[in-house]
Coordinates of C-alpha atoms and ligand atoms in Angstrom, one line a residue:
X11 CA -10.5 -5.2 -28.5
X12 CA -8.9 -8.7 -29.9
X13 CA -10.5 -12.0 -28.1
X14 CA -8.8 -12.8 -25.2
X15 CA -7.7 -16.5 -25.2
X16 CA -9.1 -18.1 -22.1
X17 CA -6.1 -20.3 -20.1
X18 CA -5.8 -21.4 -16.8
X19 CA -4.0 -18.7 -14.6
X20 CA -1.1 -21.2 -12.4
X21 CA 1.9 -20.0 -10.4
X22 CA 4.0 -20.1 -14.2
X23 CA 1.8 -17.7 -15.9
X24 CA 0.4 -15.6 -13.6
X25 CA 1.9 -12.8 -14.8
X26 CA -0.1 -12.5 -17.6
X27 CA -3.2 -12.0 -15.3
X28 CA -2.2 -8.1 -15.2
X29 CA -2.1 -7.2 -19.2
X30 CA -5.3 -9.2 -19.3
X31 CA -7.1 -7.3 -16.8
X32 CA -5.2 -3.9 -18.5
X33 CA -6.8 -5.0 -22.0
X34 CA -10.2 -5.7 -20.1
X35 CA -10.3 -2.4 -19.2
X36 CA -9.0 -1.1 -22.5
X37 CA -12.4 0.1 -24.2
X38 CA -14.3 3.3 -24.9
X39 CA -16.0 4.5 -21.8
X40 CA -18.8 7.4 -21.5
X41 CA -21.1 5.9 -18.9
X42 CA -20.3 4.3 -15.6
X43 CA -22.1 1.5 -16.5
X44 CA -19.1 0.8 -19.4
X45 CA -17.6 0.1 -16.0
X46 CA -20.1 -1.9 -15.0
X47 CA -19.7 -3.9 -18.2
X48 CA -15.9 -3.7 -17.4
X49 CA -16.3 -5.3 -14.4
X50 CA -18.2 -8.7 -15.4
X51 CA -15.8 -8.8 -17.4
X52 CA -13.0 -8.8 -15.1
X53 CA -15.0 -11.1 -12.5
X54 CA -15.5 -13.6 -15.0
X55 CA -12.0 -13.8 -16.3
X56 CA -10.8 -14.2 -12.6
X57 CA -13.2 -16.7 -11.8
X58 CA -13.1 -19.0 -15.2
X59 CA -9.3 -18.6 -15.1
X60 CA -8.3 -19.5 -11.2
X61 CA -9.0 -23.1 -10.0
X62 CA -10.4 -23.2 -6.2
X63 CA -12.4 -19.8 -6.9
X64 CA -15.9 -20.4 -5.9
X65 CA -16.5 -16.6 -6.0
X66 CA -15.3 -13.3 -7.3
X67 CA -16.9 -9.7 -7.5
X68 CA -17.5 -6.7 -6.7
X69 CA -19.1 -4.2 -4.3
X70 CA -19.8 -0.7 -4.6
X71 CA -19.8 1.4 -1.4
X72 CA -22.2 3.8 -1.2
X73 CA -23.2 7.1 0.3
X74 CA -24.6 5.3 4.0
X75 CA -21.4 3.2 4.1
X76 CA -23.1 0.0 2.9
X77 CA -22.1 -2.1 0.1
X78 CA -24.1 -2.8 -2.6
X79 CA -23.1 -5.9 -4.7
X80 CA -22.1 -5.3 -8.5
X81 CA -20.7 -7.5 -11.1
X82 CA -19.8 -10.6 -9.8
X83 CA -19.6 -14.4 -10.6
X84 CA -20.6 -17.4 -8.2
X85 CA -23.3 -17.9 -6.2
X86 CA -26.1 -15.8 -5.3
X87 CA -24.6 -13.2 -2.6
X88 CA -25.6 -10.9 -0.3
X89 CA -27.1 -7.7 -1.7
X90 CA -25.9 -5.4 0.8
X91 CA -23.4 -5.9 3.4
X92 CA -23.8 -3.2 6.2
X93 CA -21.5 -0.8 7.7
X94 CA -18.7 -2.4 10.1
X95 CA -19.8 -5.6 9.5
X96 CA -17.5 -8.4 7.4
X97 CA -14.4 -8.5 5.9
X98 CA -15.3 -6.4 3.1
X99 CA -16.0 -3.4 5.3
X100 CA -12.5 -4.4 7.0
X101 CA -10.9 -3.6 3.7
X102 CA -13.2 -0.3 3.2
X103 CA -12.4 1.0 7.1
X104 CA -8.9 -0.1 6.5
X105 CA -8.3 1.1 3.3
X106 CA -6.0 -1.7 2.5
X107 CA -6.4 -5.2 1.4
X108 CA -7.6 -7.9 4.0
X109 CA -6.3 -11.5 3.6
X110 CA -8.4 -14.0 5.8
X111 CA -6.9 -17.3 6.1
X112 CA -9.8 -18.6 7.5
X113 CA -13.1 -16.8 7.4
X114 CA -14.7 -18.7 10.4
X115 CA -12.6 -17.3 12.6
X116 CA -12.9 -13.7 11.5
X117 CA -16.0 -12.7 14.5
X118 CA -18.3 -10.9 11.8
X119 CA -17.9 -12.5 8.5
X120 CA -20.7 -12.8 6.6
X121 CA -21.1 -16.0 4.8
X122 CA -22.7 -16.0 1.5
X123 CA -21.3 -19.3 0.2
X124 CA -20.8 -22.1 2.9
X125 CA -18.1 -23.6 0.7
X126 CA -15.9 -20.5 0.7
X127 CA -13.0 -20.7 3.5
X128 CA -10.3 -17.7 2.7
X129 CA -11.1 -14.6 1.1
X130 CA -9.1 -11.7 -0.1
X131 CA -10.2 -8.5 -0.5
X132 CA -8.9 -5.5 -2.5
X133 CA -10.4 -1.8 -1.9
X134 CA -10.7 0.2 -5.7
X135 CA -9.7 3.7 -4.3
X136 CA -9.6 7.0 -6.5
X137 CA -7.8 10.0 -4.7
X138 CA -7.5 8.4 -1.7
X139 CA -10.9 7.3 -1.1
X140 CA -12.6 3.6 -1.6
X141 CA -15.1 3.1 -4.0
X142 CA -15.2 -0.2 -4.4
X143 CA -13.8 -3.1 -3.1
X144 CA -13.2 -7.0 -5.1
X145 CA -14.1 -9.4 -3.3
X146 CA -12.5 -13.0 -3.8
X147 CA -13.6 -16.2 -2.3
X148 CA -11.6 -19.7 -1.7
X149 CA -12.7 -23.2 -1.1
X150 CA -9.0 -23.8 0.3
X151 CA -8.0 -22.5 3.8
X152 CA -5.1 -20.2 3.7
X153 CA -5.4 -19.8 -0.2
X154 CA -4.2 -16.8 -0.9
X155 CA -0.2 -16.5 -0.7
X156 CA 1.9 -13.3 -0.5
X157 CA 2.3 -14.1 -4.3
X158 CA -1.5 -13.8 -5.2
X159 CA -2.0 -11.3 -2.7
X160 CA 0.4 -8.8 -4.4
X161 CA -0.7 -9.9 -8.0
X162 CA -4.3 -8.7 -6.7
X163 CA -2.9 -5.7 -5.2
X164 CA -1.8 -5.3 -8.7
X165 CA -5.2 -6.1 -10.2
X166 CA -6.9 -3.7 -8.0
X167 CA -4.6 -0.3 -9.0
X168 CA -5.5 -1.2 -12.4
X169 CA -9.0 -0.8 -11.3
X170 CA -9.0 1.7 -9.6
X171 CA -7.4 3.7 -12.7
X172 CA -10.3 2.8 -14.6
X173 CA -12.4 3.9 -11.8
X174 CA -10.1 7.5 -11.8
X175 CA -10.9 7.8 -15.8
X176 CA -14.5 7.3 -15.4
X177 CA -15.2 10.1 -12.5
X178 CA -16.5 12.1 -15.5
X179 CA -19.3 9.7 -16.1
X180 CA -21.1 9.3 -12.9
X181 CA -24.4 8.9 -14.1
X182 CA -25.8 6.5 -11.3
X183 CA -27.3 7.7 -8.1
X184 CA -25.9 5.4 -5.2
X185 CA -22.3 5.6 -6.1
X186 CA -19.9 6.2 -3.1
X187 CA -20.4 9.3 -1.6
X188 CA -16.7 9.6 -1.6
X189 CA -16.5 9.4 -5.1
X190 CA -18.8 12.0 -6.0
X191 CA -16.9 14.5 -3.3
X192 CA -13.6 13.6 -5.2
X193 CA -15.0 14.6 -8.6
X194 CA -16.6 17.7 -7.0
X195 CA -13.2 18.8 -6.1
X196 CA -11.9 18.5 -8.8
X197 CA -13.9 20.5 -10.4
X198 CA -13.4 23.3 -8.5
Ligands
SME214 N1 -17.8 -12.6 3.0 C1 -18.0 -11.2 2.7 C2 -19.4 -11.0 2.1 C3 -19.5 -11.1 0.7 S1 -19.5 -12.6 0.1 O1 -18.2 -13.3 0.4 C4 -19.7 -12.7 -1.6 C5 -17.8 -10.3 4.0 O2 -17.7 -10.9 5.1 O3 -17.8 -9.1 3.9

């Protein structure tokens, strides 16, 4: 894959966030942890690349419906965010995106990093099912825009193709349960 030139991501060139992330994901994968490696990737691009970030990662869901944190760049977060509890889990029993203005008002968020104030958070579904979810954090209240939230949207379907060509390689035990039961199906 050619170098990909580092430059600030602002309202006039956001639209060459997507074909980034497309050519992040653009290499040979025959392992899930390629994906892995994918997605530090893609966690560091967003973070280095987006001023007023002060965290951005993943979680994988897992069989007990707990999170389990995966590539990711900021502060030290929490390892594993439980069932029902957080805004990540809102995304996961929602099964859509979840755009908190202002995470001290949302009853069960769970703060990792006392500086962030909105989050957005994007589900990675394959077949209908989330696997993942990205997980962004904002110093500034109310950060994320109808813009950013569909250019996310747009960030996470290319993930969750990546996630859809890599079913063949699941070669880690405490990947979603939903995942594995996808793949199983389609084997059938
Ligand atoms: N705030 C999230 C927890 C993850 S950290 O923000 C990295 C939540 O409430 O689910």
């Amino acid at each position: 894959m050619d170098m990909v030139v580092v430059q600030m991501i602002s309202p006039q060139n956001k639209d060459e966030l997507l074909p980034i992330i497309r050519s992040l994901c653009n290499e040979n994968i025959s392992s899930f942890i390629h994906i892995n490696g994918i997605l530090a990737n893609i966690s560091s691009y967003i973070y280095h690349n987006f001023e007023d970030f002060n965290w951005v990662g993943f979680y994988y869901l897992t069989n007990d419906g707990s999170l389990v944190l995966g590539p990711f760049q900021g502060e030290v977060a929490c390892f594993i965010l439980l069932k029902d509890k957080g805004v990540c889990q809102k995304a996961v029993h929602d099964k859509s995106f979840v755009n908190i203005e202002d995470v001290h008002l949302f009853p069960t968020h769970i703060a990792c990093d006392s500086k962030s104030v909105s989050e957005l958070v994007v589900p990675i579904m394959v077949d209908g099912n989330v696997v993942a979810v990205l997980d962004i954090d904002s110093r500034i209240k109310g950060f994320f825009s109808k813009d950013l939230e569909e250019l996310f949207k747009g960030v996470g379907e290319i993930i969750s193709t990546l996630f859809e060509q890599g079913q063949a390689y699941l070669d880690i035990p405490f990947i979603s349960k939903h995942y594995k039961d996808s793949s199983e199906e389609r084997d059938e």
